[in-house]
mmCIF file of C-alpha atoms in Angstrom:
data_model
loop_
_atom_site.group_PDB
_atom_site.id
_atom_site.type_symbol
_atom_site.label_atom_id
_atom_site.label_comp_id
_atom_site.label_asym_id
_atom_site.label_seq_id
_atom_site.Cartn_x
_atom_site.Cartn_y
_atom_site.Cartn_z
ATOM 1 C CA PRO A 1 -0.017 0.003 -0.008
ATOM 2 C CA ARG A 2 1.130 3.500 -0.796
ATOM 3 C CA LEU A 3 0.273 4.622 2.733
ATOM 4 C CA ARG A 4 3.799 4.028 3.905
ATOM 5 C CA GLU A 5 5.634 5.704 1.075
ATOM 6 C CA TYR A 6 5.115 9.424 1.537
ATOM 7 C CA PHE A 7 5.712 11.956 4.314
ATOM 8 C CA ASP A 8 5.631 15.475 2.919
ATOM 9 C CA ARG A 9 5.854 18.739 4.826
ATOM 10 C CA LEU A 10 5.272 22.450 4.562
ATOM 11 C CA LEU A 11 7.540 24.534 6.776
ATOM 12 C CA ASP A 12 7.712 28.321 7.193
ATOM 13 C CA ARG A 13 10.588 29.853 9.183
ATOM 14 C CA ILE A 14 11.176 33.375 10.447
ATOM 15 C CA SER A 15 14.439 35.189 11.070
ATOM 16 C CA GLY A 16 15.891 35.415 14.547
ATOM 17 C CA TYR A 17 15.237 31.862 15.776
ATOM 18 C CA ASP A 18 17.267 29.399 13.720
ATOM 19 C CA ASN A 19 20.150 30.009 11.323
ATOM 20 C CA SER A 20 20.903 26.388 10.529
ATOM 21 C CA ASN A 21 20.481 24.653 7.203
ATOM 22 C CA GLY A 22 21.055 27.745 5.095
ATOM 23 C CA ASN A 23 19.255 30.237 7.352
ATOM 24 C CA TRP A 24 16.288 30.496 4.977
ATOM 25 C CA THR A 25 13.160 32.343 6.204
ATOM 26 C CA ASP A 26 10.656 31.710 3.456
ATOM 27 C CA ALA A 27 8.147 28.807 3.252
ATOM 28 C CA ARG A 28 9.326 25.511 1.765
ATOM 29 C CA ARG A 29 7.807 22.137 1.088
ATOM 30 C CA GLY A 30 9.015 18.707 0.080
ATOM 31 C CA LEU A 31 9.026 14.978 0.606
ATOM 32 C CA ILE A 32 10.607 13.965 3.918
ATOM 33 C CA ILE A 33 13.687 11.845 3.383
ATOM 34 C CA GLN A 34 15.228 9.727 6.127
ATOM 35 C CA HIS A 35 18.486 11.227 7.264
ATOM 36 C CA PRO A 36 20.941 10.025 9.936
ATOM 37 C CA SER A 37 21.658 13.495 11.351
ATOM 38 C CA THR A 38 19.424 15.120 13.937
ATOM 39 C CA SER A 39 21.023 18.522 13.425
ATOM 40 C CA SER A 40 20.717 18.955 9.630
ATOM 41 C CA ILE A 41 17.889 18.621 7.166
ATOM 42 C CA GLY A 42 18.317 15.994 4.468
ATOM 43 C CA THR A 43 15.069 16.826 2.611
ATOM 44 C CA PRO A 44 15.520 18.986 -0.494
ATOM 45 C CA PHE A 45 12.778 21.462 0.238
ATOM 46 C CA THR A 46 11.474 23.680 -2.560
ATOM 47 C CA SER A 47 10.767 27.351 -1.797
ATOM 48 C CA ILE A 48 7.216 28.673 -2.444
ATOM 49 C CA GLY A 49 8.059 32.138 -1.205
ATOM 50 C CA GLU A 50 6.649 33.808 1.886
ATOM 51 C CA VAL A 51 3.130 32.561 2.743
ATOM 52 C CA ASN A 52 0.724 33.203 5.570
ATOM 53 C CA MET A 53 0.433 30.018 7.551
ATOM 54 C CA GLY A 54 -2.575 31.469 9.326
ATOM 55 C CA ASP A 55 -4.518 31.670 6.047
ATOM 56 C CA PRO A 56 -6.754 28.618 5.490
ATOM 57 C CA ALA A 57 -5.995 28.820 1.777
ATOM 58 C CA THR A 58 -2.373 27.969 2.545
ATOM 59 C CA LEU A 59 -3.406 24.803 4.313
ATOM 60 C CA THR A 60 -5.836 23.904 1.502
ATOM 61 C CA SER A 61 -3.077 24.409 -1.042
ATOM 62 C CA PHE A 62 -0.688 22.171 0.851
ATOM 63 C CA ILE A 63 -3.212 19.341 1.212
ATOM 64 C CA GLN A 64 -4.017 19.460 -2.516
ATOM 65 C CA TRP A 65 -0.332 19.659 -3.496
ATOM 66 C CA GLY A 66 0.619 16.780 -1.225
ATOM 67 C CA THR A 67 -2.201 14.446 -2.275
ATOM 68 C CA SER A 68 -1.789 15.184 -6.023
ATOM 69 C CA THR A 69 2.005 15.084 -6.078
ATOM 70 C CA TYR A 70 2.296 12.037 -3.824
ATOM 71 C CA PRO A 71 -1.031 10.144 -4.088
ATOM 72 C CA ALA A 72 -1.680 7.447 -1.536
ATOM 73 C CA ASP A 73 -4.422 5.124 -0.366
ATOM 74 C CA HIS A 74 -4.806 6.895 2.992
ATOM 75 C CA TYR A 75 -3.945 10.343 4.300
ATOM 76 C CA ALA A 76 -3.021 11.815 7.713
ATOM 77 C CA LEU A 77 -2.560 15.497 8.252
ATOM 78 C CA VAL A 78 -0.614 16.846 11.231
ATOM 79 C CA LEU A 79 -0.610 20.561 12.161
ATOM 80 C CA TRP A 80 2.561 21.221 14.119
ATOM 81 C CA ASP A 81 3.024 24.599 15.817
ATOM 82 C CA HIS A 82 1.606 26.585 18.717
ATOM 83 C CA GLY A 83 -1.971 25.832 19.769
ATOM 84 C CA GLY A 84 -4.374 27.862 21.783
ATOM 85 C CA GLY A 85 -7.507 25.726 22.097
ATOM 86 C CA THR A 86 -10.502 27.831 21.170
ATOM 87 C CA SER A 87 -8.073 30.480 19.803
ATOM 88 C CA GLY A 88 -6.926 28.124 17.117
ATOM 89 C CA VAL A 89 -3.535 26.909 15.931
ATOM 90 C CA CYS A 90 -0.555 27.615 13.679
ATOM 91 C CA TRP A 91 0.522 31.178 14.414
ATOM 92 C CA ASP A 92 2.428 33.000 11.695
ATOM 93 C CA ASP A 93 4.530 35.707 13.303
ATOM 94 C CA THR A 94 5.386 37.365 10.011
ATOM 95 C CA SER A 95 1.702 37.765 9.029
ATOM 96 C CA ASN A 96 0.473 38.156 12.617
ATOM 97 C CA ASP A 97 -2.242 35.602 11.905
ATOM 98 C CA ASN A 98 -3.312 32.105 12.847
ATOM 99 C CA LEU A 99 -5.823 29.426 11.880
ATOM 100 C CA THR A 100 -8.989 29.760 13.914
ATOM 101 C CA VAL A 101 -11.045 26.724 14.819
ATOM 102 C CA ALA A 102 -13.435 27.588 11.946
ATOM 103 C CA GLU A 103 -10.608 28.145 9.468
ATOM 104 C CA VAL A 104 -9.162 24.701 10.039
ATOM 105 C CA GLY A 105 -12.557 23.295 9.061
ATOM 106 C CA GLN A 106 -12.781 25.689 6.110
ATOM 107 C CA ALA A 107 -9.392 24.570 4.825
ATOM 108 C CA LEU A 108 -10.265 20.877 5.026
ATOM 109 C CA ALA A 109 -13.596 21.451 3.311
ATOM 110 C CA ALA A 110 -11.983 23.436 0.511
ATOM 111 C CA ALA A 111 -9.298 20.795 -0.002
ATOM 112 C CA ASN A 112 -11.997 18.195 -0.577
ATOM 113 C CA VAL A 113 -9.658 15.354 0.222
ATOM 114 C CA PRO A 114 -10.927 12.554 2.508
ATOM 115 C CA LEU A 115 -8.532 12.355 5.464
ATOM 116 C CA ASP A 116 -8.148 9.312 7.667
ATOM 117 C CA LEU A 117 -6.528 11.219 10.538
ATOM 118 C CA VAL A 118 -5.959 14.803 11.562
ATOM 119 C CA GLY A 119 -3.397 15.431 14.295
ATOM 120 C CA PHE A 120 -2.501 18.543 16.245
ATOM 121 C CA ASP A 121 1.087 18.491 17.382
ATOM 122 C CA ALA A 122 0.256 21.611 19.341
ATOM 123 C CA CYS A 123 -0.900 22.731 22.771
ATOM 124 C CA LEU A 124 -4.459 22.505 24.029
ATOM 125 C CA MET A 125 -6.129 21.335 20.835
ATOM 126 C CA ALA A 126 -7.968 18.238 22.161
ATOM 127 C CA MET A 127 -11.148 20.266 22.591
ATOM 128 C CA LEU A 128 -14.650 19.305 21.619
ATOM 129 C CA GLU A 129 -14.988 22.575 19.712
ATOM 130 C CA GLN A 130 -12.130 21.645 17.312
ATOM 131 C CA ALA A 131 -13.186 18.022 16.983
ATOM 132 C CA TYR A 132 -16.753 18.993 16.134
ATOM 133 C CA GLN A 133 -15.506 21.533 13.586
ATOM 134 C CA ILE A 134 -13.638 18.943 11.533
ATOM 135 C CA ARG A 135 -16.029 16.023 12.050
ATOM 136 C CA ASN A 136 -17.081 15.850 8.394
ATOM 137 C CA TYR A 137 -13.539 15.918 6.905
ATOM 138 C CA ALA A 138 -11.624 13.163 8.696
ATOM 139 C CA ASP A 139 -12.242 9.955 10.623
ATOM 140 C CA VAL A 140 -9.997 10.415 13.668
ATOM 141 C CA MET A 141 -8.435 13.344 15.547
ATOM 142 C CA VAL A 142 -5.333 13.104 17.705
ATOM 143 C CA ALA A 143 -4.430 16.005 20.056
ATOM 144 C CA SER A 144 -3.488 17.010 23.612
ATOM 145 C CA GLU A 145 -5.723 18.532 26.237
ATOM 146 C CA GLN A 146 -2.695 19.997 28.049
ATOM 147 C CA THR A 147 0.203 22.011 26.688
ATOM 148 C CA GLU A 148 2.880 19.994 24.888
ATOM 149 C CA PRO A 149 6.638 19.942 25.637
ATOM 150 C CA TRP A 150 8.936 21.549 23.065
ATOM 151 C CA ASP A 151 9.853 18.224 21.419
ATOM 152 C CA GLY A 152 6.263 17.436 20.506
ATOM 153 C CA TRP A 153 5.406 14.057 19.050
ATOM 154 C CA PRO A 154 8.019 11.225 18.793
ATOM 155 C CA TYR A 155 7.867 10.903 15.029
ATOM 156 C CA ASN A 156 10.637 8.311 14.917
ATOM 157 C CA THR A 157 8.625 5.669 16.802
ATOM 158 C CA ILE A 158 5.347 6.697 15.206
ATOM 159 C CA ALA A 159 6.821 6.341 11.696
ATOM 160 C CA ALA A 160 8.388 3.006 12.642
ATOM 161 C CA ASP A 161 4.994 1.691 13.805
ATOM 162 C CA LEU A 162 3.386 2.814 10.544
ATOM 163 C CA THR A 163 6.076 1.293 8.416
ATOM 164 C CA ALA A 164 5.880 -1.949 10.272
ATOM 165 C CA ASN A 165 2.081 -2.119 9.768
ATOM 166 C CA PRO A 166 1.121 0.058 6.749
ATOM 167 C CA THR A 167 -2.355 -1.450 6.484
ATOM 168 C CA GLN A 168 -3.440 -0.524 9.971
ATOM 169 C CA SER A 169 -6.638 1.467 10.423
ATOM 170 C CA ALA A 170 -6.695 5.140 11.317
ATOM 171 C CA ALA A 171 -7.956 4.247 14.789
ATOM 172 C CA THR A 172 -5.049 1.887 15.342
ATOM 173 C CA LEU A 173 -2.523 4.442 14.155
ATOM 174 C CA ALA A 174 -4.160 7.038 16.392
ATOM 175 C CA GLY A 175 -3.885 4.711 19.387
ATOM 176 C CA SER A 176 -0.247 4.087 18.554
ATOM 177 C CA ILE A 177 0.439 7.823 18.474
ATOM 178 C CA VAL A 178 -1.151 8.231 21.888
ATOM 179 C CA THR A 179 0.870 5.317 23.319
ATOM 180 C CA ARG A 180 4.177 6.441 21.791
ATOM 181 C CA TYR A 181 3.635 10.001 23.037
ATOM 182 C CA GLY A 182 3.062 8.829 26.619
ATOM 183 C CA GLN A 183 6.127 6.591 26.432
ATOM 184 C CA SER A 184 8.310 9.373 25.108
ATOM 185 C CA TYR A 185 7.564 11.475 28.193
ATOM 186 C CA ASN A 186 7.739 8.633 30.691
ATOM 187 C CA GLY A 187 4.068 8.685 31.467
ATOM 188 C CA ALA A 188 3.756 12.465 31.784
ATOM 189 C CA GLU A 189 1.677 14.870 29.649
ATOM 190 C CA THR A 190 -1.649 14.170 27.836
ATOM 191 C CA MET A 191 -2.636 12.882 24.409
ATOM 192 C CA SER A 192 -5.855 11.432 23.074
ATOM 193 C CA ALA A 193 -7.529 10.080 19.963
ATOM 194 C CA VAL A 194 -11.256 10.577 19.263
ATOM 195 C CA ASP A 195 -13.616 9.197 16.659
ATOM 196 C CA LEU A 196 -14.804 12.198 14.632
ATOM 197 C CA THR A 197 -17.762 10.265 13.301
ATOM 198 C CA ASP A 198 -19.138 10.254 16.862
ATOM 199 C CA MET A 199 -18.911 14.068 17.308
ATOM 200 C CA GLY A 200 -22.428 14.766 15.959
ATOM 201 C CA ASN A 201 -23.940 12.314 18.497
ATOM 202 C CA LEU A 202 -21.850 13.800 21.319
ATOM 203 C CA ALA A 203 -22.868 17.316 20.413
ATOM 204 C CA GLN A 204 -26.537 16.357 20.267
ATOM 205 C CA SER A 205 -26.382 14.744 23.696
ATOM 206 C CA LEU A 206 -24.671 17.846 25.114
ATOM 207 C CA ASP A 207 -27.383 20.034 23.620
ATOM 208 C CA ALA A 208 -30.013 17.832 25.240
ATOM 209 C CA PHE A 209 -28.162 18.004 28.542
ATOM 210 C CA ALA A 210 -28.054 21.793 28.419
ATOM 211 C CA GLY A 211 -31.743 21.862 27.627
ATOM 212 C CA ALA A 212 -32.514 19.625 30.540
ATOM 213 C CA VAL A 213 -30.504 21.807 32.930
ATOM 214 C CA LEU A 214 -32.171 24.986 31.739
ATOM 215 C CA ALA A 215 -35.634 23.437 31.904
ATOM 216 C CA ALA A 216 -35.196 22.079 35.403
ATOM 217 C CA ASP A 217 -33.296 25.191 36.669
ATOM 218 C CA THR A 218 -31.976 23.263 39.602
ATOM 219 C CA ASP A 219 -28.895 21.292 40.717
ATOM 220 C CA TRP A 220 -26.705 24.306 40.085
ATOM 221 C CA ALA A 221 -24.588 23.570 43.150
ATOM 222 C CA ALA A 222 -23.886 20.015 41.876
ATOM 223 C CA ILE A 223 -23.082 21.319 38.395
ATOM 224 C CA SER A 224 -20.766 23.992 39.754
ATOM 225 C CA ALA A 225 -19.006 21.450 42.003
ATOM 226 C CA ALA A 226 -18.524 19.099 38.999
ATOM 227 C CA ARG A 227 -17.019 21.945 36.993
ATOM 228 C CA THR A 228 -14.649 22.780 39.838
ATOM 229 C CA ALA A 229 -13.600 19.150 40.169
ATOM 230 C CA ALA A 230 -12.825 18.858 36.477
ATOM 231 C CA HIS A 231 -9.168 19.565 35.776
ATOM 232 C CA TYR A 232 -8.342 22.572 33.615
ATOM 233 C CA TYR A 233 -5.557 23.092 31.066
ATOM 234 C CA THR A 234 -3.643 26.395 31.091
ATOM 235 C CA GLU A 235 -6.878 28.381 30.695
ATOM 236 C CA PRO A 236 -9.129 28.009 33.729
ATOM 237 C CA ASP A 237 -12.163 27.658 31.423
ATOM 238 C CA PHE A 238 -10.699 24.685 29.437
ATOM 239 C CA ARG A 239 -12.141 21.941 31.569
ATOM 240 C CA ASP A 240 -12.008 18.176 31.065
ATOM 241 C CA LEU A 241 -15.345 17.191 29.628
ATOM 242 C CA GLY A 242 -15.337 13.564 30.804
ATOM 243 C CA THR A 243 -14.680 14.412 34.427
ATOM 244 C CA PHE A 244 -17.275 17.194 34.426
ATOM 245 C CA ILE A 245 -20.075 15.190 32.928
ATOM 246 C CA SER A 246 -19.267 12.210 35.135
ATOM 247 C CA GLY A 247 -19.520 14.446 38.189
ATOM 248 C CA VAL A 248 -22.922 15.742 37.165
ATOM 249 C CA ALA A 249 -24.209 12.255 36.325
ATOM 250 C CA GLY A 250 -23.148 11.051 39.779
ATOM 251 C CA SER A 251 -24.397 13.908 41.897
ATOM 252 C CA ALA A 252 -27.404 15.595 40.278
ATOM 253 C CA ALA A 253 -30.640 15.102 42.191
ATOM 254 C CA ASP A 254 -33.006 15.911 39.337
ATOM 255 C CA PRO A 255 -33.706 12.696 37.365
ATOM 256 C CA GLY A 256 -33.929 14.492 34.045
ATOM 257 C CA ILE A 257 -30.547 16.188 34.458
ATOM 258 C CA ARG A 258 -29.034 12.965 35.702
ATOM 259 C CA ALA A 259 -30.345 10.959 32.745
ATOM 260 C CA ALA A 260 -29.157 13.583 30.246
ATOM 261 C CA ALA A 261 -25.682 13.626 31.819
ATOM 262 C CA GLN A 262 -25.563 9.842 31.628
ATOM 263 C CA ALA A 263 -26.428 10.029 27.905
ATOM 264 C CA VAL A 264 -23.541 12.473 27.386
ATOM 265 C CA GLN A 265 -21.308 10.100 29.343
ATOM 266 C CA ALA A 266 -22.186 7.191 27.050
ATOM 267 C CA ALA A 267 -21.631 9.253 23.898
ATOM 268 C CA TYR A 268 -18.318 10.559 25.264
ATOM 269 C CA ASN A 269 -17.020 7.098 26.162
ATOM 270 C CA SER A 270 -17.921 5.879 22.669
ATOM 271 C CA ALA A 271 -16.083 8.772 21.040
ATOM 272 C CA VAL A 272 -12.730 8.431 22.892
ATOM 273 C CA ILE A 273 -10.605 5.846 21.067
ATOM 274 C CA ALA A 274 -7.464 6.154 23.208
ATOM 275 C CA ASN A 275 -6.295 8.390 26.028
ATOM 276 C CA HIS A 276 -3.043 8.985 27.833
ATOM 277 C CA SER A 277 -2.738 11.250 30.843
ATOM 278 C CA SER A 278 -0.501 11.672 33.793
ATOM 279 C CA VAL A 279 -2.247 11.407 37.107
ATOM 280 C CA SER A 280 -1.769 15.039 37.858
ATOM 281 C CA ASN A 281 -3.382 16.110 34.563
ATOM 282 C CA ALA A 282 -6.437 13.914 35.035
ATOM 283 C CA ALA A 283 -7.426 14.169 31.353
ATOM 284 C CA THR A 284 -9.988 11.817 29.873
ATOM 285 C CA GLY A 285 -9.798 12.721 26.161
ATOM 286 C CA LEU A 286 -11.461 16.039 25.386
ATOM 287 C CA SER A 287 -11.773 19.370 27.119
ATOM 288 C CA ILE A 288 -14.485 21.962 26.526
ATOM 289 C CA TYR A 289 -14.857 25.678 27.051
ATOM 290 C CA LEU A 290 -16.706 25.805 30.394
ATOM 291 C CA PRO A 291 -16.667 29.147 32.256
ATOM 292 C CA ALA A 292 -17.586 29.311 35.910
ATOM 293 C CA GLN A 293 -21.094 30.187 36.980
ATOM 294 C CA GLY A 294 -21.423 33.987 36.559
ATOM 295 C CA GLY A 295 -18.185 34.205 34.582
ATOM 296 C CA SER A 296 -17.889 36.422 31.572
ATOM 297 C CA VAL A 297 -17.602 34.981 28.042
ATOM 298 C CA PRO A 298 -15.024 36.721 25.745
ATOM 299 C CA SER A 299 -16.256 38.225 22.466
ATOM 300 C CA SER A 300 -14.004 35.858 20.551
ATOM 301 C CA TYR A 301 -16.175 32.940 21.692
ATOM 302 C CA ALA A 302 -18.638 33.608 18.880
ATOM 303 C CA ALA A 303 -20.234 31.578 16.101
ATOM 304 C CA SER A 304 -18.056 33.366 13.491
ATOM 305 C CA ASN A 305 -14.928 31.832 14.956
ATOM 306 C CA PHE A 306 -16.366 28.361 15.085
ATOM 307 C CA GLY A 307 -18.128 28.112 11.765
ATOM 308 C CA LEU A 308 -21.474 27.352 13.361
#
């Protein structure tokens, strides 16, 4: 299968950070070639000039270039840069721009290429909001609820697993990424894989849960306590969804709220393919924007930034 043959990359550098490998600062792309050195680049990248990596059209163009130049039976796309959860991913310091949650979805839709896996080698991107946004354009998402260390994913072991079993499913590969990531940091950090085809069902169950809470207008103390008990990741309002909904399901007195929370719990458990978390991070797979009772909601948390 051609799945194992191609690893291509688009890389944009900026002056002042790295002067190795020719000290170029434009954007370049090419087929990754195995190289024995960890300090030099063996891939002969081709310059495409200066591009805005925060423009969804740039991502669309890369996907279409990669899949047309190096066609394969299956495709995985990994976005590797800074991540900000609901703020998006892939900051371009030259253009002072980044891909919003909505723009990632827009780029995948415009590319019109069926993806088996979308990964975020970036901080804080294992959020329901991002998974829901790309649910129609890929089968599986791999990302971290917590911030990531500087080294990111262990591509050497991930690539070795893929080469050893090139016919594995997207879910199996996703699980391998989660496992290898946890191993590379000796059990620390967080990483998870979720089934994007389950995101519609999970979102519907969450909508029903919210409706049940608003209709009953009770159990606010239990809901607030569950939110407090759920671990957060960098931003106090990025709370672990699994822990939160489990807390409500186990403590709500109102039977309608409790049943709705249990339905979310079932949908959530079905959606999480694999999860790694240190004990201190207490992550279960996906976080969600969940401000405290009475807390303010920033203007950026708007439908226009989430493509809803």
